[in-house]
Amino acid sequence: MIKGLAIMRRRKVVVRKEEPPRKTTTNSSLTITSVRYGECQRNHAASIGGYVVDGCREFMASGEEGTSGALACAACGCHRNFHRREVETEVVSECSSPNNSSSRA
């Protein structure tokens, strides 16, 4: 390890979404996709060959949806693209119980 540089560790984070989930229905299943923006990954020392992040833990929009402020973080000032994008997809399917179909008189 070079003195002054930090080691970046990867981890999987499962959290709730800020925006309402998008729902898609198919024959007998429902797919819910949630997107959330986590910690900021902007390297503030890239120009000098280092690695330094600001410590912002979660994207918070500084403006209303549809404005330019919606893409800027209120905590660190970075664009939303610098924050880790976390996508969670949940598929819910309807199925009948095996007891219902086999219990005929």
mmCIF file with all atom_site columns, C-alpha atoms in Angstrom:
data_model
loop_
_atom_site.group_PDB
_atom_site.id
_atom_site.type_symbol
_atom_site.label_atom_id
_atom_site.label_alt_id
_atom_site.label_comp_id
_atom_site.label_asym_id
_atom_site.label_entity_id
_atom_site.label_seq_id
_atom_site.pdbx_PDB_ins_code
_atom_site.Cartn_x
_atom_site.Cartn_y
_atom_site.Cartn_z
_atom_site.occupancy
_atom_site.B_iso_or_equiv
_atom_site.pdbx_formal_charge
_atom_site.auth_seq_id
_atom_site.auth_comp_id
_atom_site.auth_asym_id
_atom_site.auth_atom_id
_atom_site.pdbx_PDB_model_num
ATOM 1   C CA . MET A 1 1   ? 0.000   0.000   0.000   1.00 0.00 ? 1   MET A CA 1
ATOM 2   C CA . ILE A 1 2   ? 1.290   3.459   -0.900  1.00 0.00 ? 2   ILE A CA 1
ATOM 3   C CA . LYS A 1 3   ? 1.466   5.847   2.028   1.00 0.00 ? 3   LYS A CA 1
ATOM 4   C CA . GLY A 1 4   ? -1.519  8.209   2.152   1.00 0.00 ? 4   GLY A CA 1
ATOM 5   C CA . LEU A 1 5   ? -3.821  6.127   -0.034  1.00 0.00 ? 5   LEU A CA 1
ATOM 6   C CA . ALA A 1 6   ? -6.824  4.287   1.328   1.00 0.00 ? 6   ALA A CA 1
ATOM 7   C CA . ILE A 1 7   ? -8.072  0.863   0.277   1.00 0.00 ? 7   ILE A CA 1
ATOM 8   C CA . MET A 1 8   ? -11.557 0.837   -1.200  1.00 0.00 ? 8   MET A CA 1
ATOM 9   C CA . ARG A 1 9   ? -13.786 -1.991  -0.035  1.00 0.00 ? 9   ARG A CA 1
ATOM 10  C CA . ARG A 1 10  ? -16.894 -3.093  -1.871  1.00 0.00 ? 10  ARG A CA 1
ATOM 11  C CA . ARG A 1 11  ? -20.049 -4.067  -0.069  1.00 0.00 ? 11  ARG A CA 1
ATOM 12  C CA . LYS A 1 12  ? -23.621 -4.752  -1.014  1.00 0.00 ? 12  LYS A CA 1
ATOM 13  C CA . VAL A 1 13  ? -26.204 -2.515  0.599   1.00 0.00 ? 13  VAL A CA 1
ATOM 14  C CA . VAL A 1 14  ? -29.918 -3.256  0.594   1.00 0.00 ? 14  VAL A CA 1
ATOM 15  C CA . VAL A 1 15  ? -32.067 -0.267  1.464   1.00 0.00 ? 15  VAL A CA 1
ATOM 16  C CA . ARG A 1 16  ? -35.407 1.355   0.754   1.00 0.00 ? 16  ARG A CA 1
ATOM 17  C CA . LYS A 1 17  ? -35.881 3.646   -2.223  1.00 0.00 ? 17  LYS A CA 1
ATOM 18  C CA . GLU A 1 18  ? -36.508 7.395   -2.128  1.00 0.00 ? 18  GLU A CA 1
ATOM 19  C CA . GLU A 1 19  ? -38.748 7.451   -5.201  1.00 0.00 ? 19  GLU A CA 1
ATOM 20  C CA . PRO A 1 20  ? -41.985 5.448   -5.537  1.00 0.00 ? 20  PRO A CA 1
ATOM 21  C CA . PRO A 1 21  ? -41.274 1.963   -6.919  1.00 0.00 ? 21  PRO A CA 1
ATOM 22  C CA . ARG A 1 22  ? -42.021 1.167   -10.528 1.00 0.00 ? 22  ARG A CA 1
ATOM 23  C CA . LYS A 1 23  ? -44.473 -1.718  -10.926 1.00 0.00 ? 23  LYS A CA 1
ATOM 24  C CA . THR A 1 24  ? -44.753 -3.991  -13.938 1.00 0.00 ? 24  THR A CA 1
ATOM 25  C CA . THR A 1 25  ? -47.317 -6.755  -14.211 1.00 0.00 ? 25  THR A CA 1
ATOM 26  C CA . THR A 1 26  ? -47.119 -9.887  -16.307 1.00 0.00 ? 26  THR A CA 1
ATOM 27  C CA . ASN A 1 27  ? -49.447 -12.900 -16.512 1.00 0.00 ? 27  ASN A CA 1
ATOM 28  C CA . SER A 1 28  ? -49.379 -13.987 -12.873 1.00 0.00 ? 28  SER A CA 1
ATOM 29  C CA . SER A 1 29  ? -46.496 -11.987 -11.412 1.00 0.00 ? 29  SER A CA 1
ATOM 30  C CA . LEU A 1 30  ? -45.733 -8.442  -10.317 1.00 0.00 ? 30  LEU A CA 1
ATOM 31  C CA . THR A 1 31  ? -42.218 -6.967  -10.684 1.00 0.00 ? 31  THR A CA 1
ATOM 32  C CA . ILE A 1 32  ? -41.233 -4.021  -8.480  1.00 0.00 ? 32  ILE A CA 1
ATOM 33  C CA . THR A 1 33  ? -37.977 -2.198  -9.284  1.00 0.00 ? 33  THR A CA 1
ATOM 34  C CA . SER A 1 34  ? -36.564 0.286   -6.760  1.00 0.00 ? 34  SER A CA 1
ATOM 35  C CA . VAL A 1 35  ? -33.603 2.616   -7.371  1.00 0.00 ? 35  VAL A CA 1
ATOM 36  C CA . ARG A 1 36  ? -31.711 4.410   -4.610  1.00 0.00 ? 36  ARG A CA 1
ATOM 37  C CA . TYR A 1 37  ? -28.484 6.397   -4.637  1.00 0.00 ? 37  TYR A CA 1
ATOM 38  C CA . GLY A 1 38  ? -26.101 5.621   -1.764  1.00 0.00 ? 38  GLY A CA 1
ATOM 39  C CA . GLU A 1 39  ? -22.689 6.934   -0.757  1.00 0.00 ? 39  GLU A CA 1
ATOM 40  C CA . CYS A 1 40  ? -20.734 9.381   -2.899  1.00 0.00 ? 40  CYS A CA 1
ATOM 41  C CA . GLN A 1 41  ? -17.800 7.842   -4.790  1.00 0.00 ? 41  GLN A CA 1
ATOM 42  C CA . ARG A 1 42  ? -16.317 11.015  -6.265  1.00 0.00 ? 42  ARG A CA 1
ATOM 43  C CA . ASN A 1 43  ? -12.523 10.956  -6.039  1.00 0.00 ? 43  ASN A CA 1
ATOM 44  C CA . HIS A 1 44  ? -11.525 14.482  -4.998  1.00 0.00 ? 44  HIS A CA 1
ATOM 45  C CA . ALA A 1 45  ? -7.786  13.730  -5.324  1.00 0.00 ? 45  ALA A CA 1
ATOM 46  C CA . ALA A 1 46  ? -7.830  12.153  -8.802  1.00 0.00 ? 46  ALA A CA 1
ATOM 47  C CA . SER A 1 47  ? -5.946  15.080  -10.352 1.00 0.00 ? 47  SER A CA 1
ATOM 48  C CA . ILE A 1 48  ? -2.927  14.440  -8.091  1.00 0.00 ? 48  ILE A CA 1
ATOM 49  C CA . GLY A 1 49  ? -3.068  10.640  -8.334  1.00 0.00 ? 49  GLY A CA 1
ATOM 50  C CA . GLY A 1 50  ? -4.643  10.001  -4.933  1.00 0.00 ? 50  GLY A CA 1
ATOM 51  C CA . TYR A 1 51  ? -7.926  8.662   -3.657  1.00 0.00 ? 51  TYR A CA 1
ATOM 52  C CA . VAL A 1 52  ? -10.069 10.771  -1.307  1.00 0.00 ? 52  VAL A CA 1
ATOM 53  C CA . VAL A 1 53  ? -13.853 10.698  -0.934  1.00 0.00 ? 53  VAL A CA 1
ATOM 54  C CA . ASP A 1 54  ? -15.918 13.266  0.965   1.00 0.00 ? 54  ASP A CA 1
ATOM 55  C CA . GLY A 1 55  ? -17.795 10.849  3.234   1.00 0.00 ? 55  GLY A CA 1
ATOM 56  C CA . CYS A 1 56  ? -21.310 11.658  2.002   1.00 0.00 ? 56  CYS A CA 1
ATOM 57  C CA . ARG A 1 57  ? -23.365 8.570   2.875   1.00 0.00 ? 57  ARG A CA 1
ATOM 58  C CA . GLU A 1 58  ? -26.578 9.128   0.883   1.00 0.00 ? 58  GLU A CA 1
ATOM 59  C CA . PHE A 1 59  ? -27.791 11.231  -2.042  1.00 0.00 ? 59  PHE A CA 1
ATOM 60  C CA . MET A 1 60  ? -30.351 13.879  -1.077  1.00 0.00 ? 60  MET A CA 1
ATOM 61  C CA . ALA A 1 61  ? -31.723 15.954  -3.952  1.00 0.00 ? 61  ALA A CA 1
ATOM 62  C CA . SER A 1 62  ? -31.290 19.690  -3.442  1.00 0.00 ? 62  SER A CA 1
ATOM 63  C CA . GLY A 1 63  ? -34.302 20.548  -5.625  1.00 0.00 ? 63  GLY A CA 1
ATOM 64  C CA . GLU A 1 64  ? -37.709 19.356  -6.725  1.00 0.00 ? 64  GLU A CA 1
ATOM 65  C CA . GLU A 1 65  ? -38.190 16.597  -9.313  1.00 0.00 ? 65  GLU A CA 1
ATOM 66  C CA . GLY A 1 66  ? -37.799 18.000  -12.831 1.00 0.00 ? 66  GLY A CA 1
ATOM 67  C CA . THR A 1 67  ? -35.421 20.840  -11.860 1.00 0.00 ? 67  THR A CA 1
ATOM 68  C CA . SER A 1 68  ? -31.632 20.954  -12.228 1.00 0.00 ? 68  SER A CA 1
ATOM 69  C CA . GLY A 1 69  ? -31.370 20.778  -8.427  1.00 0.00 ? 69  GLY A CA 1
ATOM 70  C CA . ALA A 1 70  ? -32.894 17.297  -8.485  1.00 0.00 ? 70  ALA A CA 1
ATOM 71  C CA . LEU A 1 71  ? -29.566 15.963  -9.806  1.00 0.00 ? 71  LEU A CA 1
ATOM 72  C CA . ALA A 1 72  ? -27.317 17.761  -7.274  1.00 0.00 ? 72  ALA A CA 1
ATOM 73  C CA . CYS A 1 73  ? -26.731 16.373  -3.778  1.00 0.00 ? 73  CYS A CA 1
ATOM 74  C CA . ALA A 1 74  ? -27.695 18.755  -0.975  1.00 0.00 ? 74  ALA A CA 1
ATOM 75  C CA . ALA A 1 75  ? -25.101 17.189  1.357   1.00 0.00 ? 75  ALA A CA 1
ATOM 76  C CA . CYS A 1 76  ? -21.944 17.186  -0.789  1.00 0.00 ? 76  CYS A CA 1
ATOM 77  C CA . GLY A 1 77  ? -22.848 19.182  -3.924  1.00 0.00 ? 77  GLY A CA 1
ATOM 78  C CA . CYS A 1 78  ? -21.869 16.369  -6.310  1.00 0.00 ? 78  CYS A CA 1
ATOM 79  C CA . HIS A 1 79  ? -23.958 15.206  -9.271  1.00 0.00 ? 79  HIS A CA 1
ATOM 80  C CA . ARG A 1 80  ? -26.191 12.172  -8.663  1.00 0.00 ? 80  ARG A CA 1
ATOM 81  C CA . ASN A 1 81  ? -24.012 10.072  -11.014 1.00 0.00 ? 81  ASN A CA 1
ATOM 82  C CA . PHE A 1 82  ? -21.156 10.137  -8.466  1.00 0.00 ? 82  PHE A CA 1
ATOM 83  C CA . HIS A 1 83  ? -23.336 8.300   -5.941  1.00 0.00 ? 83  HIS A CA 1
ATOM 84  C CA . ARG A 1 84  ? -23.557 4.495   -5.870  1.00 0.00 ? 84  ARG A CA 1
ATOM 85  C CA . ARG A 1 85  ? -26.706 3.364   -7.702  1.00 0.00 ? 85  ARG A CA 1
ATOM 86  C CA . GLU A 1 86  ? -28.510 0.567   -5.893  1.00 0.00 ? 86  GLU A CA 1
ATOM 87  C CA . VAL A 1 87  ? -31.227 -1.283  -7.808  1.00 0.00 ? 87  VAL A CA 1
ATOM 88  C CA . GLU A 1 88  ? -33.536 -3.686  -6.033  1.00 0.00 ? 88  GLU A CA 1
ATOM 89  C CA . THR A 1 89  ? -35.906 -5.862  -8.059  1.00 0.00 ? 89  THR A CA 1
ATOM 90  C CA . GLU A 1 90  ? -38.631 -7.908  -6.421  1.00 0.00 ? 90  GLU A CA 1
ATOM 91  C CA . VAL A 1 91  ? -40.808 -10.398 -8.303  1.00 0.00 ? 91  VAL A CA 1
ATOM 92  C CA . VAL A 1 92  ? -44.046 -11.411 -6.625  1.00 0.00 ? 92  VAL A CA 1
ATOM 93  C CA . SER A 1 93  ? -45.950 -14.241 -8.252  1.00 0.00 ? 93  SER A CA 1
ATOM 94  C CA . GLU A 1 94  ? -49.368 -15.631 -7.519  1.00 0.00 ? 94  GLU A CA 1
ATOM 95  C CA . CYS A 1 95  ? -49.653 -19.372 -7.181  1.00 0.00 ? 95  CYS A CA 1
ATOM 96  C CA . SER A 1 96  ? -52.426 -21.636 -6.066  1.00 0.00 ? 96  SER A CA 1
ATOM 97  C CA . SER A 1 97  ? -51.992 -24.041 -3.197  1.00 0.00 ? 97  SER A CA 1
ATOM 98  C CA . PRO A 1 98  ? -51.452 -27.696 -4.224  1.00 0.00 ? 98  PRO A CA 1
ATOM 99  C CA . ASN A 1 99  ? -54.202 -28.694 -1.776  1.00 0.00 ? 99  ASN A CA 1
ATOM 100 C CA . ASN A 1 100 ? -56.837 -26.749 -3.734  1.00 0.00 ? 100 ASN A CA 1
ATOM 101 C CA . SER A 1 101 ? -56.200 -28.526 -7.043  1.00 0.00 ? 101 SER A CA 1
ATOM 102 C CA . SER A 1 102 ? -55.892 -32.078 -5.684  1.00 0.00 ? 102 SER A CA 1
ATOM 103 C CA . SER A 1 103 ? -58.879 -32.147 -3.317  1.00 0.00 ? 103 SER A CA 1
ATOM 104 C CA . ARG A 1 104 ? -61.701 -32.991 -5.719  1.00 0.00 ? 104 ARG A CA 1
ATOM 105 C CA . ALA A 1 105 ? -64.654 -35.084 -4.601  1.00 0.00 ? 105 ALA A CA 1
#
